[in-house]
Each structure stands twice: as C-alpha cells, then as structure tokens.
Amino acid sequence: MKKYVTRRILQLLVTYFAFLTLLFVVFRIAPGDPTSMYLLEGMGPEQRQATLERLGVDRPLHEQYVNYLLQLLSLDLGESFRYGTAVENVIWVRFWNTVLLMGPAFLIAYVLGIGIGAFMGWVRGSAKERFGVIMTLVARSSPEFWIGLLLLMTFSFYLGWFPSGGMRETGYEAATFWDRYLSLNFLHHMFLPLLTGVIFYMATPALLMRSSMIQVLNSDFIEIKKAEGHPEYIILYKYAARNSILPITTVVAIVVGVALGGSLVIETVFSWPGMGREMVDSVMHNDYAMAQSVFFLMGSVVIFMNFVADIVYVFLDPRVRYE
Amino acid sequence: MTTEHTTETDAPPTERDDHMLEVDDLRTFYHTEAGDLHAVDGVSLTLDRQETLGLVGESGCGKTTMAKSIMRLLPRNGEVVSGSIRLNGVEVTELSEKQLREEIRWTEISMIPQTAMNGFDPVKTVGRQIVDVIRRHETETPKAEAWERAKELFENLGLEGSRVHDYPHQFSGGMAQRAMIAMALALSPSIILADEPTTALDVMIQDRILRQIKDLQREFDTAMIMITHDMSVVSENCDYIAVMYGGRVVEFADAETVIKNPRHPYTLGMRNAFPDISEDDQDLVSIPGSPPEVIDPEEGCRFAPRCPFAEEECWEVTPEPEQFPDGDQHVVECHRADEAEYLRAEAEKKETWLSVQEGSREQRLEELEVNDD
Amino acid sequence: MSTDIRDRLDATVEGNRRLAKLSKDAGYVWGIIRGDTLATIGVVIILGFLFLALFGPMLAPHDPGDNLRGEDGQLLRTDSPTETFSEGAYLGTTNYGEDVLSQVIVSVRVSVFVGLLAALIAVFIGANVALISAYYGGRVDDVLMRIVDIAYGLPFLPFVIVLVFIFGSNIWNIVFVIAAVLWRDSARVVRSEVLTQKQRPYVKSARAIGASDLRIMYKHIFPNVLPLVGLYAAFAVAYAIIYEASLAFLGFGDPELYSWGQMLFQAYHSGAIRFAWWWVLPPGICLMLLVMAVFFIGRSLEEITNPELRH
Ligand SMILES: Nc1ncnc2c1ncn2[C@@H]1O[C@H](COP(=O)(O)OP(=O)(O)O)[C@@H](O)[C@H]1O
Ligand SMILES: [Mg+2]
C-alpha cells in the first residue's frame, strides 16, 4: 500500500509538471507577438520596455520558463490588463464562487446518480429500469447550456419563480461570509444553476453504477449472500452497492474535470460571477494572464482530484491495498 | 437442533417421514420466450443425515436448477411449478420468502459455489462474513463470540485461526474452499449443497478436502448434495448417486451399484468418459451430442436421440421408473434396463457410441433396422 | 509473374473471406439493434439527420441569412410562428428577421460533420495508443499512460476554448481540437481490453508461427477489440456534438457557419430568450435528439461488448 501511494504521488508530480509545461507552451504559441499580451494600449515605448523588463518576457525562453514555474508555484498569477490589477485580487473570489456552485452540484449529482444507478441495476429488466435508463440518457444528451436555457425559460421568465442570473440581488451587501453564501437570497439564485449541473452530471455515475451493479449482481458471492438468508435491502446496500461503487470512484475525477469545464457554460447562462465565466470573458478580451490563471487553477483541481480518487480507491478495495 | 420445525407443521406423518429430505415429483420450469423450459421435470429423491448424495450429469441436465429449487433461490424466470420438497417434515415449497430466509437458508441448507474464492465478498474479510451470517441468524450472539466461532471453524478445517482477518484474495484456491466450507458449516445446517466444487481445484488438494468434509459431516451431523459432471469424483465420496438427464433422474442407487452395475445407457456412457472407474484402460469416449433443452416434452425417452440402444418403444413410450433388487434403492428409467449385461458389454466398445448419429426419430429408427440386419 | 497472380488471388480470397465475416458481424450487430426499440429509434433519427445534413440547403425554405419582411415591408423581427406562418417562416423568425426553420435545417451539417470527423480522429488516435501501449507494455506503456493522465488533467472545455482561440474559430480547428481531447477515453478503455486479449491463446499461437508485432496487433488483436472501439466511437460522436454546440454557444463557433449552438448564442444574447420560445426550442431539441439517438445506439453496442448487461 505504501508502495502504491508513493507511486501515485510520483505520478502526480510528473503529471502536474507536464501540465504546467503544457500551459506555458500553449499560452506562448498564441498568435501575434507573444509579448503583446502584457502590453496595454497607449503605452509609450519606454513604458513598454519597462513593462517587458518587469515581467521578464524579454529574457530567453528557458529563463522565462523557470520564472514562470516559480511564479505559478508561489501563486503569483501575474497582472490582468482587463482589470488593471493583479489577477489574484480578482480570481480568488471567482474561484470560491465557482467551487460553491459546482462543488454541491457535483456532490448531489454523484450521490443521486449512484442511488438511481443502483436502483436501476437492482430492478433490471423492469419497466422502472427502462424508464430510468431513458430519462438518464435524455439528461446525458442535453448539453449544460440547453438544460440551463430550458430551466431559465420555464422557471425564471415564464413562471417567475427564480431570478434569471447573478449570485444575489443587486444592492444586497453581504457583510459576513455566512451572509454571503448561506443567505436565502444566495440559495435562491443558486437553485437553477445548481439544478442544471445536477441533471447533466448525474447521468454518467447513474449509468455506470447501473452496469456495475448488474455485473456485481451476477457474481457468485451475491448468490451466496442470498443463500445466507440476508434480506434483499441488506444485499443491495451492504454488498452489491458497496462493490459496484468501486469502478465509479475512478471516474469521479473525470467528472470533476467535466464539471469544472461545464462551469464555463452554466455560469455564462446564469451570469454567475465565477471562474468559468471569467475564463470565457478573458479569452474573448485577450486577457491572457487571467485566462492562464483560471486554466491553471482548474487543471490543478482536476489533477488533485484524480489523485484523491486513486487514494480513496485503495481504501475501498482491499485487493489493491494488499498488492 | 433441526427438528424444532417439525412441531410447527401439522402434516400427517407418513411412512416416508423418516427421511430428512424428501423431494417428490418436483418440477421446476424456466419461463422463456420459446416457452416453458422443463429444467427439472419430475424428480424424486431422498437424503438422510450424514449421507452424501452425488448428482451427476452433463452440463445442462438440470443439476443446478435442482439444487436451487431445494433452496428456493431460482432466477427470476424460474419457478417450482409442482411437487414437494420436505425437509425435516417442513414443506419448503410452501414457505414465505421471510420464512425461507429465517428458517431454511444457511440454518438448514447452506451452499458452496464452484469457485470458492468468488463466493466471498471481495471487499470484506472472510471472518467478517462468517460473523455476519452467524449474527444474522443468531441475533443474541455477541460479536466476540461469533468471531471465536469463526476461528474455531477455521481450525476445524485446518486453517490458522488468525487468518479470519484476511481478505478472500489473500487465500489460495484450496484455502478459499476450506474457508467456504467453514462458512457453510457455521450454523450446523442439515444439508450442504456443493455445486461442482471440484472443477476449479487441483485433484490432489480436492481429494484431501473432500475426505476432510466426510469427517466434518459426521461431527456436524450434516448431509451433503454434491453436484458434478465428473463420475470419478462421486464414485469415491458419495453414498448415493442420482444420474440426471433432461431434467429427470434416470438412474438412482447406492454409489457402488451406479458405478459398478449401472443399467441406464446414459450412466454407461458417462462412466466411459472418465478413466479411473472403468476397469480396463480403454480410450475415453464421451457421448456425442448434448443434453436437450426440454420445452415441449414429447412422449418417449429423452435420451433416445443419443442412445445407441434406442428402439421403437424408446421413441414412443416414456419409460417409467423401475426398481431393481441389485442395489440399495436401485431405480432406473429405461425400457432396456433389464438387458443390463448386454448393454454393459456393448457400451464398453467405442464404436457403439461413435455410431450414433443424432437425428430425427425416423432417421434413427431406419438406422436401427439396418443395423439389425 | 505467376506468383504475382497467386498473391493477388490469395489477397482476393482473403479479402472475400474478411468481407463475408464483416457482413456477418454487421448482420449480428444489426440484429441486436433491431431487437432493441431504443436503438431502432436512434437509427431512424440519425438517418433523418443524415438526410438533412446532405440535402438540408436544398430543403430549407429560405436562405438562412435572408432578412424576411412582411407584406407591409416591415422586417419580421423576432416574430412568433403564428405571425410569420403566412410569410413562409413556419417556425418564426430571429431578431434579424431570419427564418428559424431554415437555420435549424442548415445547421444539421455542422453537428453531423464535427460529430463524425472528430470522433473518427479521436478513436483512431485512442485505439492506436491503446494497442501500442498495451501490446508493448513497460516503458512505452508508462509514457503513453502518463500522457493519457495529463489529458485527463486538462479541464475539457477550457482547454478546447483556449486552443480554438489560439488557432482560430474555423470548423477544421474545432474538429481537431475536440479530437485532441476526446481520444483519451478510448485510449484508456481499449488499452485494458487489449491487455486481456494479449493473454488469450490466439495471440500466443500467432506469435509461435512468427507473426510480426504489427500483424498481431492489427490483424489479430484489433478485430477483437473492435466492438469496444465502436462503442467509444459512438460516445465520442455524442460528446463531439455536445462540445461543438457548447463552443458555439459560448461564442467560439465558426462565424461563417450556422449551427445550433450559434443560434442559441444569438437568441440568448439578443435577449430573445425571455420570450422567443420558437427560436430557442427547435435548435435545442434537435441537438438533444441527435445526441440522444447516438446514445441509444451506444447502449445497444454496450450490450454487445458486455453481454452481462443483457437481460
Ligand atoms: N435462468 C434461466 N433461464 C432459462 N433457462 C435456464 C436458466 N438457467 C438454466 N436454464 C436452462 O435449464 C437447463 C438446466 O440448467 P442447469 O440447471 O444449470 O443445468 P446443470 O447445472 O446440470 O448444468 C439448461 O437447459 C439451461 O439452459
Ligand atoms: Mg450447473
């Protein structure tokens, strides 16, 4: 087990390093003068030179690369020209706004998805299962923005039950953290975007859990557990579901990646002031430092979640633990 | 400990009540798209304490269905449509799901799967699973005591007690089977069902384990139904043997009689397929063809299409079970069972079996006439 | 000369044999799809969209960019079908007075094109990476699987957006960029299948008769993982369509082409989303139907690759 964890940590480091390198390369092959992204319009030639020197973009590429790594790792994210201030002054609020929306969306989607999937596997061959599969496939076939638009049109514009966007009422000043994120007003604004995420992200774990469940239910040991005289619900939860979850954990991180990406779309539809919308806007406005920072944060989260999922797997499956 | 149920049912005592298990004219069908598949089609059996019954037949003859019917653990589309299963006087076919769970499963009948390793939940320790089943049925037993019992059971089977804390994948195949047997014995059941337990293991290891089971059967006062398609396994370890074909028991007797003096051509054919029981070292011949899937049973013997000795009568009249005095409860379903001497002699020849071309009744009857000339 | 002919004959015989096997397999797959109502529905829907993709521009009642005017010469600005039906705009108009129906029909092409091509490229890369990685194992496997890990570390949509932005929003770039991310799924899954296939006796006997690595990989192993590759190809088609639409909805679509995502982008940003259901529903429903059809077929393929899932 120690060996397994050590190997995972090494792999994590390699992956992360490669990710950072890729980020550097991608943002430096951008069209046009690679330094132009750091320059603002209306700067004089001396000013330009000064900026370039300050940012170190006039140095050789390898030096820049080392600097870039050092900066990123010390969370020095550079300067956003759109906001005219350090990226970190803007991005952390955005980051938490996104985490507070997509985190719960993802968690609820996973728990519900696993539950629904387990149920579909359990009642396989019945009309209930057929209905469940069709609904799940329909949800999976609807891109986030489409679900979002439908919810927006129905519940906000037509029925008027929910606000059409933003995180809280304009003019609502949040004094404390609790006010900010746990007020009814916040939850009211959060409902539709959250629901959008839940509907779309639920499909993958549900379908996976269903097939996993069907396979586990076909295995010999379930037959033995029935023969042992355990009631059905015990067999379902204590034995079948517990084993079926194993393959689902490995895709947790993948779905986190998809969900973080989905924040771009959901936040755009619901004008949610998070990282995703910031990414779209900053790419649109050539704000490289901001786009790169968002990308860096999202990638870091996904890679870290991949790692966590691998470690959790070890605890769930003794076959790996004792390898 | 197992007779307590007798008092609950007020069935009138019959002369057959002295057997622990009595299966009478049992029929189990699978409902399929093509119609009802008669997987078990009128089987009667008896079994007593500490005895071992071998259930033999090729794959698809209905052995597993038979075992699952006794435990009432059939797949969704399976159903016991008629007949009776009496265990210690209790009519198992009439019990509710709850009663089955509480009064029959594992307390009275436990089972060992083909590959013992797969019989355990892979993510829980073996001991934990034994403790779980003990406490499921004996709710008042403290945890610590259940663990003690699990260890004792392990030691009974020659495993180190401390290994109860291991996960299934940490056991070798043989050890996993011992652990499985330990679990099967945990509640001192009346019967252990072992479905092809020998297929997955090395012969030597298997032999040792089977002998150990014999001793434990005495100690725990447990009977066993051993299912196999391998005649050599049953010959050494069983008291009685039932040979199944097409959902019916075509020959039943004590083990020695079935091995040494079988009367049914199918038994003769099966015996040929395994070396160590036929006396002279001839080539192994298995019976060409495969068992039928009985959907709309017609009149006639089900083995006739593959039988080298089939005559017109075999195709037209279903043979009735017939008792023979040459063995303990020797019952055979074959029109030509009384010609046993001739059948045995012919069955030893390889050509006899290879000459059979599976075919329609008309074709086969024609052949028969040609051969007779 | 004669050996040449014999070679060619052999090749023909071999070719025929393979053709026969292929048509048998195709018949088998078709049989399963036919037996599955959902998959049959999927096939019908897809055939419908393929037809529209081929002949859409001929069938569209108007030029999708035409600004339609009413009898009074007024631009039909975001008018509902009831108002524009008589003018031949059966599904209403956009804020520029364009015919929604024509735009929806013409847009089929982009989704179908991106879906098919991106999936093909993705699965081509994925399957090859999987074969090489699993077959050679060791270092090669380590390196390739690390690359797959990195691909999984990239948040999908942001990566696609950055790439599309850098290389430009034209349809070819969109296809390649989506493929560049989608290959990872088939690579990972097919690899583990190749690993099990590698243990099968037929690989050993092929090796024993001296077949080359390439031959074993592509002639012996590949046909056995083909059903799985097909399944992941179906998934890739669905995701490629979804991601193309998402890109377009975010404003990164090919500005030269009409697509469903783009229509919704326009409806959303013009504010018409507040009331113009006739503009929002048709492209969204089409998108959903097309992706759904692919998933319906995927479900059937899944049961082929994994018979345990069949009831
Ligand atoms: N769930 C099922 N549905 C339909 N037919 C079945 C099912 N299970 C078994 N059968 C059929 O019932 C017959 C007996 O099967 P089984 O009891 O498993 O035989 P055995 O254990 O002797 O190999 C076979 O023809 C088999 O195909
Ligand atoms: Mg069986």
mmCIF file of C-alpha atoms and ligand atoms in Angstrom, chain B residues 30-32 37-40 57-68 75-78 195-196 227 244 247 291-294, ligand 1:
data_model
loop_
_atom_site.group_PDB
_atom_site.id
_atom_site.type_symbol
_atom_site.label_atom_id
_atom_site.label_comp_id
_atom_site.label_asym_id
_atom_site.label_seq_id
_atom_site.Cartn_x
_atom_site.Cartn_y
_atom_site.Cartn_z
ATOM 1 C CA TYR B 30 -37.893 -21.571 -16.599
ATOM 2 C CA HIS B 31 -40.271 -19.265 -18.383
ATOM 3 C CA THR B 32 -38.528 -18.331 -21.618
ATOM 4 C CA LEU B 37 -38.225 -24.939 -20.226
ATOM 5 C CA HIS B 38 -38.615 -28.047 -18.091
ATOM 6 C CA ALA B 39 -35.269 -27.866 -16.310
ATOM 7 C CA VAL B 40 -36.376 -30.254 -13.577
ATOM 8 C CA GLY B 57 -24.986 -35.430 -15.399
ATOM 9 C CA GLU B 58 -23.586 -33.378 -18.212
ATOM 10 C CA SER B 59 -23.845 -29.645 -18.155
ATOM 11 C CA GLY B 60 -27.429 -28.594 -18.846
ATOM 12 C CA CYS B 61 -29.133 -31.608 -17.325
ATOM 13 C CA GLY B 62 -30.765 -29.578 -14.587
ATOM 14 C CA LYS B 63 -28.480 -30.268 -11.622
ATOM 15 C CA THR B 64 -28.025 -26.653 -10.594
ATOM 16 C CA THR B 65 -31.716 -25.978 -11.030
ATOM 17 C CA MET B 66 -32.432 -28.934 -8.779
ATOM 18 C CA ALA B 67 -30.177 -27.550 -6.047
ATOM 19 C CA LYS B 68 -31.552 -24.052 -6.363
ATOM 20 C CA PRO B 75 -33.532 -16.897 -11.074
ATOM 21 C CA ARG B 76 -36.415 -14.539 -11.748
ATOM 22 C CA ASN B 77 -37.811 -16.594 -14.594
ATOM 23 C CA GLY B 78 -37.582 -19.880 -12.716
ATOM 24 C CA ASP B 195 -22.279 -27.215 -6.929
ATOM 25 C CA GLU B 196 -19.336 -28.557 -8.898
ATOM 26 C CA ILE B 227 -23.195 -31.825 -7.893
ATOM 27 C CA MET B 244 -29.751 -36.722 -14.163
ATOM 28 C CA GLY B 247 -34.453 -32.771 -16.065
ATOM 29 C CA PRO B 291 -28.486 -32.832 -23.473
ATOM 30 C CA PRO B 292 -31.821 -31.489 -24.725
ATOM 31 C CA GLU B 293 -33.483 -28.270 -23.715
ATOM 32 C CA VAL B 294 -36.861 -29.664 -22.882
HETATM 33 N N1 LIG D 1 -32.319 -18.580 -15.934
HETATM 34 C C1 LIG D 1 -32.569 -19.497 -16.884
HETATM 35 N N2 LIG D 1 -33.469 -19.234 -17.850
HETATM 36 C C2 LIG D 1 -33.760 -20.125 -18.807
HETATM 37 N N3 LIG D 1 -33.177 -21.324 -18.898
HETATM 38 C C3 LIG D 1 -32.267 -21.683 -17.963
HETATM 39 C C4 LIG D 1 -31.913 -20.764 -16.919
HETATM 40 N N4 LIG D 1 -30.966 -21.365 -16.155
HETATM 41 C C5 LIG D 1 -30.749 -22.590 -16.696
HETATM 42 N N5 LIG D 1 -31.529 -22.787 -17.779
HETATM 43 C C6 LIG D 1 -31.619 -23.996 -18.609
HETATM 44 O O1 LIG D 1 -32.072 -25.027 -17.787
HETATM 45 C C7 LIG D 1 -31.423 -26.239 -18.087
HETATM 46 C C8 LIG D 1 -30.788 -26.800 -16.855
HETATM 47 O O2 LIG D 1 -29.754 -25.929 -16.454
HETATM 48 P P1 LIG D 1 -28.874 -26.184 -15.153
HETATM 49 O O3 LIG D 1 -29.762 -26.481 -14.026
HETATM 50 O O4 LIG D 1 -27.948 -25.045 -14.995
HETATM 51 O O5 LIG D 1 -28.065 -27.482 -15.570
HETATM 52 P P2 LIG D 1 -26.700 -28.062 -14.970
HETATM 53 O O6 LIG D 1 -26.473 -27.441 -13.639
HETATM 54 O O7 LIG D 1 -26.923 -29.509 -14.937
HETATM 55 O O8 LIG D 1 -25.631 -27.700 -15.930
HETATM 56 C C9 LIG D 1 -30.462 -25.930 -19.207
HETATM 57 O O9 LIG D 1 -31.071 -26.297 -20.428
HETATM 58 C C10 LIG D 1 -30.275 -24.448 -19.123
HETATM 59 O O10 LIG D 1 -30.025 -23.926 -20.406
#
